[in-house]
Amino acid sequence: AAAEFTVTNSRVAIGDVPVVAIQSGTNGGNTDVYVSTVAAGSFKIKVANNNAAGGTAETGAILINFAIIKAVSA
C-alpha cells in the first residue's frame, strides 16, 4: 500500500532535487519514502508500506525530513 501527497514550496524549481528521509516512525518496518514528482513550486512524496502483510506495517504517524538540492543552469 502507498500514499502520495504534495509538498508546496515556492523555492522549489523544476530542475531541483528534493531528498527525503524518515526521521522516526512507530516501528522498524519496511516503510519507504521517496520523491515521485518535481514541479515548479512543489514536489510529491510517496510513502510505501512494503510489509503490511508481514505484520510490521507502520501503524502510526511518521516524521519525514526533506532537503532541496538546488540545480544550476549552465
PDB file of N, CA and C in Angstrom:
ATOM      1  N   ALA A   1       0.844  -1.178   0.000  1.00  0.00           N
ATOM      2  CA  ALA A   1       0.000   0.000   0.000  1.00  0.00           C
ATOM      3  C   ALA A   1       0.883   1.231   0.000  1.00  0.00           C
ATOM      4  N   ALA A   2       0.428   2.288  -0.648  1.00  0.00           N
ATOM      5  CA  ALA A   2       1.193   3.531  -0.725  1.00  0.00           C
ATOM      6  C   ALA A   2       0.260   4.722  -0.686  1.00  0.00           C
ATOM      7  N   ALA A   3       0.783   5.836  -0.194  1.00  0.00           N
ATOM      8  CA  ALA A   3       0.052   7.102  -0.187  1.00  0.00           C
ATOM      9  C   ALA A   3       0.974   8.171  -0.739  1.00  0.00           C
ATOM     10  N   GLU A   4       0.399   9.134  -1.432  1.00  0.00           N
ATOM     11  CA  GLU A   4       1.185  10.202  -2.034  1.00  0.00           C
ATOM     12  C   GLU A   4       0.596  11.541  -1.618  1.00  0.00           C
ATOM     13  N   PHE A   5       1.471  12.505  -1.328  1.00  0.00           N
ATOM     14  CA  PHE A   5       0.987  13.839  -1.003  1.00  0.00           C
ATOM     15  C   PHE A   5       1.929  14.875  -1.580  1.00  0.00           C
ATOM     16  N   THR A   6       1.415  16.091  -1.739  1.00  0.00           N
ATOM     17  CA  THR A   6       2.157  17.183  -2.347  1.00  0.00           C
ATOM     18  C   THR A   6       2.693  18.117  -1.276  1.00  0.00           C
ATOM     19  N   VAL A   7       3.974  18.474  -1.407  1.00  0.00           N
ATOM     20  CA  VAL A   7       4.600  19.481  -0.562  1.00  0.00           C
ATOM     21  C   VAL A   7       4.721  20.740  -1.416  1.00  0.00           C
ATOM     22  N   THR A   8       4.085  21.820  -0.989  1.00  0.00           N
ATOM     23  CA  THR A   8       4.138  23.085  -1.701  1.00  0.00           C
ATOM     24  C   THR A   8       5.241  23.941  -1.104  1.00  0.00           C
ATOM     25  N   ASN A   9       6.165  24.395  -1.958  1.00  0.00           N
ATOM     26  CA  ASN A   9       7.286  25.211  -1.512  1.00  0.00           C
ATOM     27  C   ASN A   9       7.710  26.082  -2.689  1.00  0.00           C
ATOM     28  N   SER A  10       7.506  27.379  -2.570  1.00  0.00           N
ATOM     29  CA  SER A  10       7.766  28.286  -3.686  1.00  0.00           C
ATOM     30  C   SER A  10       9.243  28.343  -4.073  1.00  0.00           C
ATOM     31  N   ARG A  11      10.131  27.832  -3.252  1.00  0.00           N
ATOM     32  CA  ARG A  11      11.570  27.853  -3.544  1.00  0.00           C
ATOM     33  C   ARG A  11      12.016  26.679  -4.421  1.00  0.00           C
ATOM     34  N   VAL A  12      11.133  25.723  -4.673  1.00  0.00           N
ATOM     35  CA  VAL A  12      11.487  24.546  -5.476  1.00  0.00           C
ATOM     36  C   VAL A  12      11.311  24.862  -6.959  1.00  0.00           C
ATOM     37  N   ALA A  13      12.364  24.588  -7.730  1.00  0.00           N
ATOM     38  CA  ALA A  13      12.301  24.740  -9.186  1.00  0.00           C
ATOM     39  C   ALA A  13      12.266  23.350  -9.820  1.00  0.00           C
ATOM     40  N   ILE A  14      11.850  23.297 -11.069  1.00  0.00           N
ATOM     41  CA  ILE A  14      11.625  22.012 -11.712  1.00  0.00           C
ATOM     42  C   ILE A  14      12.898  21.165 -11.829  1.00  0.00           C
ATOM     43  N   GLY A  15      14.078  21.770 -11.894  1.00  0.00           N
ATOM     44  CA  GLY A  15      15.314  21.003 -12.010  1.00  0.00           C
ATOM     45  C   GLY A  15      15.939  20.632 -10.675  1.00  0.00           C
ATOM     46  N   ASP A  16      15.359  21.089  -9.561  1.00  0.00           N
ATOM     47  CA  ASP A  16      15.913  20.812  -8.237  1.00  0.00           C
ATOM     48  C   ASP A  16      15.737  19.346  -7.849  1.00  0.00           C
ATOM     49  N   VAL A  17      16.503  18.931  -6.830  1.00  0.00           N
ATOM     50  CA  VAL A  17      16.449  17.545  -6.364  1.00  0.00           C
ATOM     51  C   VAL A  17      16.027  17.526  -4.894  1.00  0.00           C
ATOM     52  N   PRO A  18      14.758  17.230  -4.609  1.00  0.00           N
ATOM     53  CA  PRO A  18      14.341  17.048  -3.218  1.00  0.00           C
ATOM     54  C   PRO A  18      14.844  15.691  -2.707  1.00  0.00           C
ATOM     55  N   VAL A  19      15.363  15.683  -1.485  1.00  0.00           N
ATOM     56  CA  VAL A  19      15.831  14.460  -0.846  1.00  0.00           C
ATOM     57  C   VAL A  19      14.986  14.262   0.404  1.00  0.00           C
ATOM     58  N   VAL A  20      14.415  13.069   0.588  1.00  0.00           N
ATOM     59  CA  VAL A  20      13.547  12.804   1.737  1.00  0.00           C
ATOM     60  C   VAL A  20      14.071  11.621   2.547  1.00  0.00           C
ATOM     61  N   ALA A  21      13.779  11.640   3.847  1.00  0.00           N
ATOM     62  CA  ALA A  21      14.186  10.550   4.736  1.00  0.00           C
ATOM     63  C   ALA A  21      13.198  10.466   5.891  1.00  0.00           C
ATOM     64  N   ILE A  22      13.001   9.259   6.407  1.00  0.00           N
ATOM     65  CA  ILE A  22      12.154   9.067   7.579  1.00  0.00           C
ATOM     66  C   ILE A  22      12.962   9.423   8.816  1.00  0.00           C
ATOM     67  N   GLN A  23      12.474  10.384   9.596  1.00  0.00           N
ATOM     68  CA  GLN A  23      13.137  10.746  10.853  1.00  0.00           C
ATOM     69  C   GLN A  23      12.785   9.752  11.942  1.00  0.00           C
ATOM     70  N   SER A  24      11.490   9.441  12.062  1.00  0.00           N
ATOM     71  CA  SER A  24      11.057   8.479  13.073  1.00  0.00           C
ATOM     72  C   SER A  24       9.709   7.901  12.676  1.00  0.00           C
ATOM     73  N   GLY A  25       9.426   6.746  13.234  1.00  0.00           N
ATOM     74  CA  GLY A  25       8.161   6.067  12.976  1.00  0.00           C
ATOM     75  C   GLY A  25       7.780   5.228  14.169  1.00  0.00           C
ATOM     76  N   THR A  26       6.779   4.378  13.990  1.00  0.00           N
ATOM     77  CA  THR A  26       6.272   3.589  15.101  1.00  0.00           C
ATOM     78  C   THR A  26       6.952   2.242  15.241  1.00  0.00           C
ATOM     79  N   ASN A  27       7.645   1.789  14.195  1.00  0.00           N
ATOM     80  CA  ASN A  27       8.352   0.506  14.285  1.00  0.00           C
ATOM     81  C   ASN A  27       9.475   0.460  13.266  1.00  0.00           C
ATOM     82  N   GLY A  28      10.186  -0.620  13.216  1.00  0.00           N
ATOM     83  CA  GLY A  28      11.281  -0.779  12.261  1.00  0.00           C
ATOM     84  C   GLY A  28      10.844  -1.478  11.000  1.00  0.00           C
ATOM     85  N   GLY A  29       9.611  -1.290  10.598  1.00  0.00           N
ATOM     86  CA  GLY A  29       9.065  -1.973   9.428  1.00  0.00           C
ATOM     87  C   GLY A  29       9.748  -1.561   8.144  1.00  0.00           C
ATOM     88  N   ASN A  30       9.255  -2.046   7.069  1.00  0.00           N
ATOM     89  CA  ASN A  30       9.845  -1.839   5.754  1.00  0.00           C
ATOM     90  C   ASN A  30       9.131  -0.708   5.023  1.00  0.00           C
ATOM     91  N   THR A  31       9.077   0.468   5.639  1.00  0.00           N
ATOM     92  CA  THR A  31       8.411   1.627   5.059  1.00  0.00           C
ATOM     93  C   THR A  31       9.423   2.454   4.277  1.00  0.00           C
ATOM     94  N   ASP A  32       9.060   2.849   3.061  1.00  0.00           N
ATOM     95  CA  ASP A  32       9.920   3.670   2.210  1.00  0.00           C
ATOM     96  C   ASP A  32       9.261   5.019   1.952  1.00  0.00           C
ATOM     97  N   VAL A  33      10.067   6.061   1.846  1.00  0.00           N
ATOM     98  CA  VAL A  33       9.596   7.364   1.365  1.00  0.00           C
ATOM     99  C   VAL A  33      10.486   7.773   0.205  1.00  0.00           C
ATOM    100  N   TYR A  34       9.879   8.337  -0.823  1.00  0.00           N
ATOM    101  CA  TYR A  34      10.659   8.804  -1.962  1.00  0.00           C
ATOM    102  C   TYR A  34       9.895   9.883  -2.706  1.00  0.00           C
ATOM    103  N   VAL A  35      10.626  10.675  -3.469  1.00  0.00           N
ATOM    104  CA  VAL A  35      10.036  11.737  -4.275  1.00  0.00           C
ATOM    105  C   VAL A  35       9.576  11.141  -5.593  1.00  0.00           C
ATOM    106  N   SER A  36       8.320  11.364  -5.928  1.00  0.00           N
ATOM    107  CA  SER A  36       7.781  10.789  -7.159  1.00  0.00           C
ATOM    108  C   SER A  36       7.671  11.801  -8.295  1.00  0.00           C
ATOM    109  N   THR A  37       7.558  13.102  -7.975  1.00  0.00           N
ATOM    110  CA  THR A  37       7.386  14.135  -8.997  1.00  0.00           C
ATOM    111  C   THR A  37       7.952  15.451  -8.481  1.00  0.00           C
ATOM    112  N   VAL A  38       8.594  16.208  -9.361  1.00  0.00           N
ATOM    113  CA  VAL A  38       9.060  17.557  -9.029  1.00  0.00           C
ATOM    114  C   VAL A  38       8.470  18.521 -10.049  1.00  0.00           C
ATOM    115  N   ALA A  39       7.930  19.626  -9.558  1.00  0.00           N
ATOM    116  CA  ALA A  39       7.373  20.668 -10.417  1.00  0.00           C
ATOM    117  C   ALA A  39       7.819  22.020  -9.872  1.00  0.00           C
ATOM    118  N   ALA A  40       7.584  23.059 -10.620  1.00  0.00           N
ATOM    119  CA  ALA A  40       7.908  24.400 -10.149  1.00  0.00           C
ATOM    120  C   ALA A  40       6.979  24.734  -8.980  1.00  0.00           C
ATOM    121  N   GLY A  41       7.545  24.913  -7.793  1.00  0.00           N
ATOM    122  CA  GLY A  41       6.761  25.283  -6.621  1.00  0.00           C
ATOM    123  C   GLY A  41       6.249  24.131  -5.786  1.00  0.00           C
ATOM    124  N   SER A  42       6.566  22.884  -6.163  1.00  0.00           N
ATOM    125  CA  SER A  42       6.075  21.752  -5.367  1.00  0.00           C
ATOM    126  C   SER A  42       6.803  20.473  -5.749  1.00  0.00           C
ATOM    127  N   PHE A  43       6.630  19.473  -4.899  1.00  0.00           N
ATOM    128  CA  PHE A  43       7.074  18.119  -5.206  1.00  0.00           C
ATOM    129  C   PHE A  43       6.168  17.144  -4.481  1.00  0.00           C
ATOM    130  N   LYS A  44       6.110  15.914  -4.973  1.00  0.00           N
ATOM    131  CA  LYS A  44       5.261  14.894  -4.372  1.00  0.00           C
ATOM    132  C   LYS A  44       6.122  13.851  -3.670  1.00  0.00           C
ATOM    133  N   ILE A  45       5.676  13.468  -2.476  1.00  0.00           N
ATOM    134  CA  ILE A  45       6.322  12.412  -1.706  1.00  0.00           C
ATOM    135  C   ILE A  45       5.395  11.209  -1.674  1.00  0.00           C
ATOM    136  N   LYS A  46       5.955  10.043  -1.927  1.00  0.00           N
ATOM    137  CA  LYS A  46       5.191   8.807  -1.828  1.00  0.00           C
ATOM    138  C   LYS A  46       5.708   8.019  -0.629  1.00  0.00           C
ATOM    139  N   VAL A  47       4.792   7.538   0.196  1.00  0.00           N
ATOM    140  CA  VAL A  47       5.107   6.700   1.359  1.00  0.00           C
ATOM    141  C   VAL A  47       4.562   5.314   1.056  1.00  0.00           C
ATOM    142  N   ALA A  48       5.451   4.325   1.012  1.00  0.00           N
ATOM    143  CA  ALA A  48       5.054   2.960   0.673  1.00  0.00           C
ATOM    144  C   ALA A  48       5.230   2.050   1.884  1.00  0.00           C
ATOM    145  N   ASN A  49       4.162   1.356   2.236  1.00  0.00           N
ATOM    146  CA  ASN A  49       4.162   0.397   3.334  1.00  0.00           C
ATOM    147  C   ASN A  49       4.438  -0.974   2.723  1.00  0.00           C
ATOM    148  N   ASN A  50       5.710  -1.359   2.699  1.00  0.00           N
ATOM    149  CA  ASN A  50       6.115  -2.542   1.949  1.00  0.00           C
ATOM    150  C   ASN A  50       5.929  -3.867   2.670  1.00  0.00           C
ATOM    151  N   ASN A  51       5.505  -3.854   3.916  1.00  0.00           N
ATOM    152  CA  ASN A  51       5.385  -5.110   4.645  1.00  0.00           C
ATOM    153  C   ASN A  51       4.075  -5.198   5.415  1.00  0.00           C
ATOM    154  N   ALA A  52       3.002  -4.702   4.834  1.00  0.00           N
ATOM    155  CA  ALA A  52       1.707  -4.738   5.520  1.00  0.00           C
ATOM    156  C   ALA A  52       1.278  -6.168   5.837  1.00  0.00           C
ATOM    157  N   ALA A  53       1.534  -7.086   4.927  1.00  0.00           N
ATOM    158  CA  ALA A  53       1.129  -8.478   5.143  1.00  0.00           C
ATOM    159  C   ALA A  53       2.039  -9.191   6.137  1.00  0.00           C
ATOM    160  N   GLY A  54       3.251  -8.706   6.337  1.00  0.00           N
ATOM    161  CA  GLY A  54       4.219  -9.359   7.216  1.00  0.00           C
ATOM    162  C   GLY A  54       4.066  -9.004   8.680  1.00  0.00           C
ATOM    163  N   GLY A  55       3.144  -8.116   9.002  1.00  0.00           N
ATOM    164  CA  GLY A  55       2.879  -7.784  10.392  1.00  0.00           C
ATOM    165  C   GLY A  55       3.756  -6.690  10.977  1.00  0.00           C
ATOM    166  N   THR A  56       4.612  -6.061  10.171  1.00  0.00           N
ATOM    167  CA  THR A  56       5.441  -4.973  10.687  1.00  0.00           C
ATOM    168  C   THR A  56       5.114  -3.653  10.005  1.00  0.00           C
ATOM    169  N   ALA A  57       3.884  -3.480   9.615  1.00  0.00           N
ATOM    170  CA  ALA A  57       3.466  -2.251   8.945  1.00  0.00           C
ATOM    171  C   ALA A  57       3.489  -1.076   9.913  1.00  0.00           C
ATOM    172  N   GLU A  58       3.733   0.116   9.379  1.00  0.00           N
ATOM    173  CA  GLU A  58       3.616   1.327  10.185  1.00  0.00           C
ATOM    174  C   GLU A  58       2.169   1.464  10.642  1.00  0.00           C
ATOM    175  N   THR A  59       1.985   1.752  11.906  1.00  0.00           N
ATOM    176  CA  THR A  59       0.626   1.863  12.440  1.00  0.00           C
ATOM    177  C   THR A  59       0.327   3.248  12.982  1.00  0.00           C
ATOM    178  N   GLY A  60       1.281   4.139  12.951  1.00  0.00           N
ATOM    179  CA  GLY A  60       1.071   5.483  13.472  1.00  0.00           C
ATOM    180  C   GLY A  60       1.719   6.511  12.579  1.00  0.00           C
ATOM    181  N   ALA A  61       1.894   7.694  13.125  1.00  0.00           N
ATOM    182  CA  ALA A  61       2.479   8.790  12.357  1.00  0.00           C
ATOM    183  C   ALA A  61       3.979   8.587  12.182  1.00  0.00           C
ATOM    184  N   ILE A  62       4.493   9.001  11.027  1.00  0.00           N
ATOM    185  CA  ILE A  62       5.925   9.034  10.806  1.00  0.00           C
ATOM    186  C   ILE A  62       6.319  10.487  10.544  1.00  0.00           C
ATOM    187  N   LEU A  63       7.537  10.839  10.904  1.00  0.00           N
ATOM    188  CA  LEU A  63       8.071  12.164  10.618  1.00  0.00           C
ATOM    189  C   LEU A  63       9.015  12.050   9.440  1.00  0.00           C
ATOM    190  N   ILE A  64       8.837  12.943   8.472  1.00  0.00           N
ATOM    191  CA  ILE A  64       9.649  12.924   7.259  1.00  0.00           C
ATOM    192  C   ILE A  64      10.440  14.225   7.177  1.00  0.00           C
ATOM    193  N   ASN A  65      11.749  14.103   7.007  1.00  0.00           N
ATOM    194  CA  ASN A  65      12.608  15.261   6.766  1.00  0.00           C
ATOM    195  C   ASN A  65      12.842  15.391   5.273  1.00  0.00           C
ATOM    196  N   PHE A  66      13.058  16.645   4.815  1.00  0.00           N
ATOM    197  CA  PHE A  66      13.437  16.827   3.426  1.00  0.00           C
ATOM    198  C   PHE A  66      14.435  17.966   3.301  1.00  0.00           C
ATOM    199  N   ALA A  67      15.241  17.891   2.242  1.00  0.00           N
ATOM    200  CA  ALA A  67      16.175  18.946   1.883  1.00  0.00           C
ATOM    201  C   ALA A  67      16.092  19.114   0.367  1.00  0.00           C
ATOM    202  N   ILE A  68      16.359  20.321  -0.100  1.00  0.00           N
ATOM    203  CA  ILE A  68      16.314  20.595  -1.522  1.00  0.00           C
ATOM    204  C   ILE A  68      17.727  20.888  -2.018  1.00  0.00           C
ATOM    205  N   ILE A  69      18.181  20.114  -2.982  1.00  0.00           N
ATOM    206  CA  ILE A  69      19.452  20.396  -3.656  1.00  0.00           C
ATOM    207  C   ILE A  69      19.114  21.244  -4.875  1.00  0.00           C
ATOM    208  N   LYS A  70      19.622  22.468  -4.880  1.00  0.00           N
ATOM    209  CA  LYS A  70      19.306  23.401  -5.959  1.00  0.00           C
ATOM    210  C   LYS A  70      20.086  23.051  -7.224  1.00  0.00           C
ATOM    211  N   ALA A  71      19.408  23.098  -8.354  1.00  0.00           N
ATOM    212  CA  ALA A  71      20.047  22.844  -9.640  1.00  0.00           C
ATOM    213  C   ALA A  71      20.721  24.129 -10.120  1.00  0.00           C
ATOM    214  N   VAL A  72      21.722  23.968 -10.950  1.00  0.00           N
ATOM    215  CA  VAL A  72      22.443  25.104 -11.507  1.00  0.00           C
ATOM    216  C   VAL A  72      22.289  25.073 -13.016  1.00  0.00           C
ATOM    217  N   SER A  73      21.924  26.191 -13.593  1.00  0.00           N
ATOM    218  CA  SER A  73      21.841  26.284 -15.049  1.00  0.00           C
ATOM    219  C   SER A  73      23.187  26.681 -15.610  1.00  0.00           C
ATOM    220  N   ALA A  74      23.612  25.978 -16.635  1.00  0.00           N
ATOM    221  CA  ALA A  74      24.933  26.282 -17.231  1.00  0.00           C
ATOM    222  C   ALA A  74      24.773  27.050 -18.522  1.00  0.00           C
TER     223      ALA A  74
END
